[in-house]
Amino acid sequence: MKYVDEFRDGDTARHLAERIAAEADPARRYAFMEFCGGHTHAIARYGVASLLPANVRMIHGPGCPVCVLPIGRVDQAIALALQHGAIVCTYGDTMRVPASGGLSLLKAKARGGDIRMVYSAADALKVARQNPAREVVFFAIGFETTTPPTALVLRQAAAEDLANFSVLCCHVLTPAAITHVLNSPEVAQWGTVPLDGFVGPAHVSIVIGSAPYEPFAAAYRKPVVIAGFEPLDMMQAILMLVRQVNDGRAEVENEFVRAVGREGNAAAIAAMAEVFEHRESFEWRGLGTVPDSALRLRPAYARFDAEQRFSLTYQPVPDHKRCECGAILRGVKTPSDCSLFGTVCTPDNPMGSCMVSSEGACAAHYAYGRFKDIPVVAA
Ligand code: SF4
């Protein structure tokens, strides 16, 4: 298949749905977590869940980069703008993530902070070149998808010896988070759902390849199928997972062969390795502190590290006490379980991070699924 329409073909979707229904064992239940927020969005947008038999259930995972950004990190970015007078540059969705004191980067901008939305890390570098008398900080978030561009920009800043540019590095790592979902002390607090397998991320896997999931699949006996973002990608991946479960296999399979290889993008991996090293631990929204799950700048790039440059200390901040993002990101609850969903909390007025980005479970359900929660009553 060469064109996007072919990945949305209704007849093929019906055929795949029939295969899943025929091959799913009626005597058992299947629960698969789609790790990636892009998959959550695709499932909601194209109604994939409604094509599945009742005993095959999809569970949202913590793979939306905006959703897992903890309040304490947004507070640091706001402090850079309001207290240190820096120009803070970041991606659009990050601007609306709720922070402490009813603030967000967008609201801090309204209070006079010089906070700018950029489309790329390179745009932030451009702002630094254009404002040599100001400190410019790039608030860098995201998984392995957005990390290579940050690495390239840091290499460029070093080559130019830019004196006014730094990065507040909040890049996180996918394999560590998938492991943590199954194997963390907080599971006792939040409860857990039995998971039979994972739909592996698409964009992240283009960068890191399929190999990094292999130790996880072997250690936890959980199949992983890497899938693209189109509805037929999802359906095919679910069928592959059902087959693995039926066969008692726990392998890494790749549905997204048109973009993902086993080894990933060597140039991108080398750039990341040159600039970043692992943090011992990092707080994720909803997952708590996850060991070895995020990146920081290597000592050779210390002068571009905003945390060191501005002597920032990290202060964890709890979520709004009625927000269920933590349980949703673990797959324990769904958006409609939250009492704030669709009333107090909407995409225009998000109370938690899952309602901010279109990849967030709450935002996806609000856009495409919320009316399904309302029972149909005959007049
Ligand atoms: S609806 Fe809003 S408050 Fe509730 S879990 Fe989702 S983001 Fe949090």
Short mmCIF file of C-alpha atoms and ligand atoms in Angstrom, two decimals:
data_model
loop_
_atom_site.label_atom_id
_atom_site.label_comp_id
_atom_site.label_asym_id
_atom_site.label_seq_id
_atom_site.Cartn_x
_atom_site.Cartn_y
_atom_site.Cartn_z
CA MET A 1 0.00 0.00 0.00
CA LYS A 2 1.38 3.39 -1.01
CA TYR A 3 -1.24 6.00 -0.18
CA VAL A 4 -2.86 6.99 3.09
CA ASP A 5 -6.40 6.18 1.87
CA GLU A 6 -5.44 2.54 1.58
CA PHE A 7 -4.68 2.47 5.31
CA ARG A 8 -8.23 3.72 6.04
CA ASP A 9 -10.13 1.39 3.74
CA GLY A 10 -13.44 0.32 5.28
CA ASP A 11 -13.67 -3.11 3.64
CA THR A 12 -10.20 -4.07 4.79
CA ALA A 13 -11.03 -2.81 8.29
CA ARG A 14 -14.17 -4.98 8.34
CA HIS A 15 -12.15 -7.98 7.17
CA LEU A 16 -9.54 -7.42 9.90
CA ALA A 17 -12.32 -7.00 12.49
CA GLU A 18 -13.80 -10.34 11.40
CA ARG A 19 -10.39 -12.00 11.70
CA ILE A 20 -9.84 -10.60 15.19
CA ALA A 21 -13.33 -11.74 16.26
CA ALA A 22 -12.74 -15.19 14.76
CA GLU A 23 -9.31 -15.68 16.32
CA ALA A 24 -9.92 -14.13 19.77
CA ASP A 25 -10.73 -16.99 22.12
CA PRO A 26 -14.23 -16.33 23.54
CA ALA A 27 -13.19 -18.07 26.75
CA ARG A 28 -10.60 -15.43 27.63
CA ARG A 29 -10.16 -11.67 27.78
CA TYR A 30 -7.40 -9.72 26.03
CA ALA A 31 -6.11 -6.36 27.32
CA PHE A 32 -3.56 -4.50 25.20
CA MET A 33 -1.97 -1.18 26.08
CA GLU A 34 -1.29 1.30 23.29
CA PHE A 35 1.69 3.10 24.80
CA CYS A 36 1.72 5.98 22.36
CA GLY A 37 -0.64 8.98 22.50
CA GLY A 38 -0.77 9.01 18.70
CA HIS A 39 -2.32 5.54 18.80
CA THR A 40 -4.80 6.66 21.48
CA HIS A 41 -5.81 9.49 19.17
CA ALA A 42 -6.16 7.14 16.17
CA ILE A 43 -8.25 4.62 18.14
CA ALA A 44 -10.63 7.37 19.28
CA ARG A 45 -10.77 9.21 15.97
CA TYR A 46 -11.44 6.16 13.77
CA GLY A 47 -13.60 4.22 16.23
CA VAL A 48 -11.18 1.27 16.29
CA ALA A 49 -12.39 0.12 19.73
CA SER A 50 -15.95 -0.26 18.45
CA LEU A 51 -14.71 -2.71 15.78
CA LEU A 52 -13.26 -5.06 18.39
CA PRO A 53 -15.08 -7.92 20.10
CA ALA A 54 -16.10 -7.31 23.71
CA ASN A 55 -13.31 -9.49 25.07
CA VAL A 56 -10.53 -7.46 23.34
CA ARG A 57 -9.92 -4.21 25.19
CA MET A 58 -7.49 -1.36 24.44
CA ILE A 59 -5.99 0.53 27.37
CA HIS A 60 -4.40 3.97 27.11
CA GLY A 61 -0.76 4.18 28.15
CA PRO A 62 1.60 6.97 29.22
CA GLY A 63 3.03 7.73 25.77
CA CYS A 64 1.79 11.29 25.33
CA PRO A 65 4.82 13.54 25.98
CA VAL A 66 2.73 16.46 27.22
CA CYS A 67 0.67 14.23 29.54
CA VAL A 68 3.68 12.89 31.43
CA LEU A 69 5.32 16.29 31.98
CA PRO A 70 5.17 16.88 35.76
CA ILE A 71 3.99 20.16 37.26
CA GLY A 72 7.41 20.77 38.87
CA ARG A 73 9.13 20.94 35.46
CA VAL A 74 6.58 23.43 34.07
CA ASP A 75 7.10 25.47 37.25
CA GLN A 76 10.84 25.57 36.49
CA ALA A 77 10.19 26.88 32.97
CA ILE A 78 7.81 29.53 34.32
CA ALA A 79 10.41 30.59 36.90
CA LEU A 80 13.00 30.99 34.14
CA ALA A 81 10.72 33.48 32.39
CA LEU A 82 9.22 35.33 35.36
CA GLN A 83 12.11 35.31 37.85
CA HIS A 84 15.22 35.05 35.68
CA GLY A 85 13.93 37.17 32.79
CA ALA A 86 14.81 34.54 30.19
CA ILE A 87 13.08 34.07 26.85
CA VAL A 88 11.56 30.58 27.16
CA CYS A 89 10.82 28.75 23.90
CA THR A 90 8.80 25.55 23.70
CA TYR A 91 6.36 23.48 21.63
CA GLY A 92 2.73 24.67 21.44
CA ASP A 93 0.95 22.07 23.59
CA THR A 94 3.47 22.54 26.40
CA MET A 95 2.24 26.12 26.77
CA ARG A 96 -1.13 24.96 28.12
CA VAL A 97 -0.03 22.28 30.63
CA PRO A 98 -1.39 23.21 34.07
CA ALA A 99 1.29 24.25 36.57
CA SER A 100 1.30 25.44 40.20
CA GLY A 101 -0.86 28.32 41.42
CA GLY A 102 -3.33 28.07 38.53
CA LEU A 103 -0.58 29.04 36.10
CA SER A 104 0.58 27.58 32.80
CA LEU A 105 3.25 28.89 30.45
CA LEU A 106 0.48 30.61 28.49
CA LYS A 107 -0.86 32.33 31.62
CA ALA A 108 2.68 33.24 32.69
CA LYS A 109 3.09 34.88 29.27
CA ALA A 110 -0.03 36.95 29.98
CA ARG A 111 1.67 38.05 33.21
CA GLY A 112 4.60 39.42 31.24
CA GLY A 113 6.87 36.40 30.83
CA ASP A 114 8.67 36.31 27.47
CA ILE A 115 7.48 32.84 26.50
CA ARG A 116 7.40 31.90 22.86
CA MET A 117 5.89 28.97 20.98
CA VAL A 118 8.26 27.40 18.49
CA TYR A 119 7.80 24.63 15.94
CA SER A 120 11.27 23.16 16.35
CA ALA A 121 14.40 23.23 18.49
CA ALA A 122 16.10 25.01 15.59
CA ASP A 123 13.59 27.87 15.94
CA ALA A 124 14.70 28.32 19.57
CA LEU A 125 18.32 28.52 18.43
CA LYS A 126 17.30 31.19 15.92
CA VAL A 127 15.69 33.22 18.74
CA ALA A 128 18.98 32.99 20.68
CA ARG A 129 20.97 34.26 17.69
CA GLN A 130 18.52 37.14 17.24
CA ASN A 131 18.65 38.16 20.92
CA PRO A 132 22.34 38.05 21.95
CA ALA A 133 21.71 40.30 24.96
CA ARG A 134 19.03 37.97 26.42
CA GLU A 135 19.17 34.50 27.94
CA VAL A 136 17.19 32.10 25.74
CA VAL A 137 16.09 28.71 27.12
CA PHE A 138 14.57 25.90 25.08
CA PHE A 139 12.13 23.89 27.25
CA ALA A 140 12.78 20.51 25.63
CA ILE A 141 10.17 17.80 26.16
CA GLY A 142 9.25 14.53 24.51
CA PHE A 143 10.33 10.97 23.89
CA GLU A 144 13.08 9.73 21.56
CA THR A 145 11.21 11.37 18.66
CA THR A 146 11.99 14.95 19.66
CA THR A 147 15.34 14.22 21.33
CA PRO A 148 17.57 14.04 18.21
CA PRO A 149 16.60 17.57 17.06
CA THR A 150 17.49 18.91 20.51
CA ALA A 151 20.84 17.09 20.31
CA LEU A 152 21.57 18.58 16.89
CA VAL A 153 20.72 22.08 18.09
CA LEU A 154 23.03 21.69 21.09
CA ARG A 155 25.86 20.55 18.83
CA GLN A 156 25.23 23.61 16.66
CA ALA A 157 25.16 25.94 19.68
CA ALA A 158 28.50 24.49 20.82
CA ALA A 159 29.99 24.90 17.32
CA GLU A 160 28.90 28.55 17.30
CA ASP A 161 29.91 29.00 20.97
CA LEU A 162 26.55 30.69 21.63
CA ALA A 163 26.79 32.33 25.05
CA ASN A 164 23.09 33.00 25.67
CA PHE A 165 21.46 29.65 24.84
CA SER A 166 20.54 26.76 27.13
CA VAL A 167 18.13 23.82 27.32
CA LEU A 168 15.83 22.77 30.16
CA CYS A 169 16.04 19.08 29.32
CA CYS A 170 12.92 17.01 30.08
CA HIS A 171 13.40 14.32 27.43
CA VAL A 172 12.19 10.90 28.55
CA LEU A 173 12.81 7.32 27.45
CA THR A 174 10.15 4.91 26.19
CA PRO A 175 11.45 1.42 27.11
CA ALA A 176 11.96 2.47 30.75
CA ALA A 177 8.38 3.76 30.98
CA ILE A 178 6.88 0.61 29.46
CA THR A 179 8.79 -1.46 32.01
CA HIS A 180 7.67 0.82 34.82
CA VAL A 181 4.00 0.39 33.94
CA LEU A 182 4.32 -3.31 34.78
CA ASN A 183 6.87 -3.15 37.52
CA SER A 184 6.67 -0.23 39.92
CA PRO A 185 6.06 0.17 43.64
CA GLU A 186 3.13 2.51 42.88
CA VAL A 187 1.21 -0.35 41.29
CA ALA A 188 0.14 -1.25 44.84
CA GLN A 189 -1.24 2.28 45.33
CA TRP A 190 -2.99 2.73 42.00
CA GLY A 191 -3.93 -0.85 41.39
CA THR A 192 -3.13 -2.31 38.02
CA VAL A 193 -4.77 -3.94 35.04
CA PRO A 194 -3.58 -7.27 33.73
CA LEU A 195 -1.95 -6.48 30.38
CA ASP A 196 -1.49 -9.11 27.70
CA GLY A 197 0.68 -7.06 25.36
CA PHE A 198 1.66 -3.65 24.02
CA VAL A 199 1.22 -1.76 20.77
CA GLY A 200 4.70 -0.27 20.42
CA PRO A 201 5.11 3.39 19.43
CA ALA A 202 5.56 4.44 15.83
CA HIS A 203 7.65 7.62 15.73
CA VAL A 204 9.84 6.62 18.67
CA SER A 205 10.57 3.27 17.02
CA ILE A 206 11.63 4.98 13.78
CA VAL A 207 14.46 6.50 15.84
CA ILE A 208 15.41 3.68 18.23
CA GLY A 209 14.33 0.67 16.14
CA SER A 210 12.56 -2.43 17.44
CA ALA A 211 15.53 -4.02 19.22
CA PRO A 212 15.26 -2.02 22.51
CA TYR A 213 11.89 -3.70 23.26
CA GLU A 214 13.33 -7.22 23.00
CA PRO A 215 14.74 -7.46 26.57
CA PHE A 216 11.39 -6.17 27.90
CA ALA A 217 9.33 -8.71 25.94
CA ALA A 218 11.60 -11.54 27.11
CA ALA A 219 11.81 -10.45 30.76
CA TYR A 220 8.09 -9.78 31.25
CA ARG A 221 6.73 -12.33 28.77
CA LYS A 222 4.68 -9.59 27.07
CA PRO A 223 4.36 -9.35 23.27
CA VAL A 224 5.05 -6.00 21.61
CA VAL A 225 3.82 -5.14 18.11
CA ILE A 226 5.09 -1.84 16.71
CA ALA A 227 2.35 -0.17 14.68
CA GLY A 228 1.81 2.85 12.45
CA PHE A 229 -0.81 5.51 13.14
CA GLU A 230 -3.47 4.64 10.58
CA PRO A 231 -6.59 2.66 11.58
CA LEU A 232 -5.60 -0.40 9.56
CA ASP A 233 -2.15 -0.33 11.21
CA MET A 234 -3.90 -0.54 14.57
CA MET A 235 -6.26 -3.32 13.49
CA GLN A 236 -3.42 -5.38 12.03
CA ALA A 237 -1.29 -4.88 15.16
CA ILE A 238 -4.18 -5.99 17.39
CA LEU A 239 -4.64 -9.13 15.27
CA MET A 240 -0.89 -9.85 15.58
CA LEU A 241 -1.12 -9.43 19.36
CA VAL A 242 -4.13 -11.74 19.60
CA ARG A 243 -2.21 -14.36 17.62
CA GLN A 244 0.85 -14.06 19.84
CA VAL A 245 -1.26 -14.44 22.99
CA ASN A 246 -3.07 -17.47 21.52
CA ASP A 247 0.27 -19.05 20.61
CA GLY A 248 1.81 -18.28 24.01
CA ARG A 249 4.52 -16.17 22.34
CA ALA A 250 6.04 -12.95 23.71
CA GLU A 251 8.00 -11.49 20.81
CA VAL A 252 8.67 -8.09 19.33
CA GLU A 253 6.94 -7.89 15.96
CA ASN A 254 6.89 -4.98 13.58
CA GLU A 255 3.71 -4.06 11.73
CA PHE A 256 5.21 -0.69 10.72
CA VAL A 257 7.88 -2.12 8.43
CA ARG A 258 7.45 0.73 5.97
CA ALA A 259 9.21 3.03 8.46
CA VAL A 260 10.77 1.03 11.31
CA GLY A 261 13.78 -1.29 11.20
CA ARG A 262 15.35 -3.36 13.96
CA GLU A 263 18.32 -1.04 14.50
CA GLY A 264 16.71 2.39 14.16
CA ASN A 265 18.34 5.55 12.83
CA ALA A 266 22.07 5.29 13.54
CA ALA A 267 22.78 9.00 12.98
CA ALA A 268 20.02 10.08 15.37
CA ILE A 269 21.12 7.57 18.02
CA ALA A 270 24.74 8.77 17.73
CA ALA A 271 23.72 12.43 18.10
CA MET A 272 21.68 11.61 21.23
CA ALA A 273 24.54 9.57 22.71
CA GLU A 274 27.05 12.35 22.12
CA VAL A 275 25.00 15.06 23.83
CA PHE A 276 22.89 13.28 26.48
CA GLU A 277 23.38 10.80 29.30
CA HIS A 278 20.83 9.00 31.48
CA ARG A 279 19.47 10.59 34.64
CA GLU A 280 19.36 8.30 37.67
CA SER A 281 15.68 9.11 38.11
CA PHE A 282 13.03 11.48 36.80
CA GLU A 283 9.51 12.29 37.90
CA TRP A 284 6.76 11.52 35.38
CA ARG A 285 3.26 12.86 35.78
CA GLY A 286 1.12 9.89 36.73
CA LEU A 287 3.98 7.41 37.02
CA GLY A 288 5.91 8.97 39.89
CA THR A 289 9.69 8.79 39.99
CA VAL A 290 10.99 6.35 37.37
CA PRO A 291 14.61 5.22 37.58
CA ASP A 292 16.85 5.58 34.52
CA SER A 293 13.98 6.96 32.44
CA ALA A 294 15.14 10.39 31.25
CA LEU A 295 18.09 12.28 29.83
CA ARG A 296 20.28 15.18 30.87
CA LEU A 297 23.14 16.98 29.15
CA ARG A 298 26.60 15.41 29.34
CA PRO A 299 29.30 17.37 31.23
CA ALA A 300 30.81 18.50 27.90
CA TYR A 301 27.57 20.43 27.30
CA ALA A 302 27.11 21.65 30.90
CA ARG A 303 27.25 25.31 29.87
CA PHE A 304 24.06 24.78 27.86
CA ASP A 305 22.24 23.06 30.73
CA ALA A 306 19.60 25.50 32.07
CA GLU A 307 19.32 23.60 35.38
CA GLN A 308 23.01 24.25 36.10
CA ARG A 309 23.21 27.67 34.52
CA PHE A 310 20.33 29.05 36.62
CA SER A 311 20.94 26.82 39.69
CA LEU A 312 17.43 25.37 39.44
CA THR A 313 16.26 22.86 42.02
CA TYR A 314 13.42 20.47 41.35
CA GLN A 315 10.33 20.62 43.54
CA PRO A 316 7.71 17.88 42.96
CA VAL A 317 4.11 19.16 43.02
CA PRO A 318 1.02 16.91 43.33
CA ASP A 319 -1.72 17.00 40.68
CA HIS A 320 -5.15 18.55 41.31
CA LYS A 321 -6.61 16.20 43.90
CA ARG A 322 -9.64 15.26 41.82
CA CYS A 323 -7.69 14.78 38.58
CA GLU A 324 -7.40 11.12 37.62
CA CYS A 325 -4.55 11.53 35.09
CA GLY A 326 -2.27 9.31 37.19
CA ALA A 327 -4.66 6.37 37.11
CA ILE A 328 -5.51 6.99 33.43
CA LEU A 329 -1.84 7.02 32.42
CA ARG A 330 -1.46 3.65 34.13
CA GLY A 331 -4.51 2.24 32.37
CA VAL A 332 -6.36 1.76 35.65
CA LYS A 333 -9.13 4.28 34.89
CA THR A 334 -10.71 5.85 31.81
CA PRO A 335 -11.47 9.55 31.22
CA SER A 336 -15.16 9.11 32.00
CA ASP A 337 -14.19 7.86 35.49
CA CYS A 338 -13.03 11.41 36.31
CA SER A 339 -15.68 13.59 37.93
CA LEU A 340 -14.17 16.71 36.31
CA PHE A 341 -14.26 15.32 32.76
CA GLY A 342 -16.22 17.48 30.32
CA THR A 343 -17.54 19.79 33.04
CA VAL A 344 -14.79 21.57 34.96
CA CYS A 345 -12.09 20.07 32.74
CA THR A 346 -12.31 20.65 28.98
CA PRO A 347 -9.69 21.23 26.25
CA ASP A 348 -10.28 24.99 26.65
CA ASN A 349 -9.78 24.79 30.40
CA PRO A 350 -7.65 21.73 31.17
CA MET A 351 -7.28 20.80 34.84
CA GLY A 352 -4.87 17.95 34.11
CA SER A 353 -2.32 17.22 31.42
CA CYS A 354 -4.35 14.43 29.73
CA MET A 355 -6.81 17.09 28.51
CA VAL A 356 -4.16 19.32 26.89
CA SER A 357 -2.71 17.62 23.82
CA SER A 358 -4.93 15.91 21.25
CA GLU A 359 -2.82 12.80 22.00
CA GLY A 360 -3.97 12.80 25.63
CA ALA A 361 -6.56 10.19 26.60
CA CYS A 362 -9.00 12.77 28.01
CA ALA A 363 -8.70 15.13 25.03
CA ALA A 364 -9.13 12.24 22.56
CA HIS A 365 -12.18 10.96 24.41
CA TYR A 366 -13.62 14.50 24.67
CA ALA A 367 -13.19 15.06 20.92
CA TYR A 368 -14.39 11.70 19.62
CA GLY A 369 -16.05 9.59 22.29
CA ARG A 370 -17.76 11.52 25.05
CA PHE A 371 -21.30 11.21 23.71
CA LYS A 372 -20.96 7.43 23.73
CA ASP A 373 -20.95 7.64 27.54
CA ILE A 374 -24.50 9.01 27.50
CA PRO A 375 -27.13 6.25 27.39
CA VAL A 376 -29.55 6.50 24.46
CA VAL A 377 -33.10 6.82 25.80
CA ALA A 378 -36.14 6.44 23.54
CA ALA A 379 -38.55 9.40 23.68
S1 SF4 B 1 -10.68 14.96 32.76
FE1 SF4 B 1 -9.17 16.52 33.31
S2 SF4 B 1 -9.01 16.44 35.51
FE2 SF4 B 1 -9.98 14.52 34.83
S3 SF4 B 1 -8.30 13.06 34.53
FE3 SF4 B 1 -8.65 14.05 32.58
S4 SF4 B 1 -7.21 15.78 32.56
FE4 SF4 B 1 -7.37 15.11 34.71
#
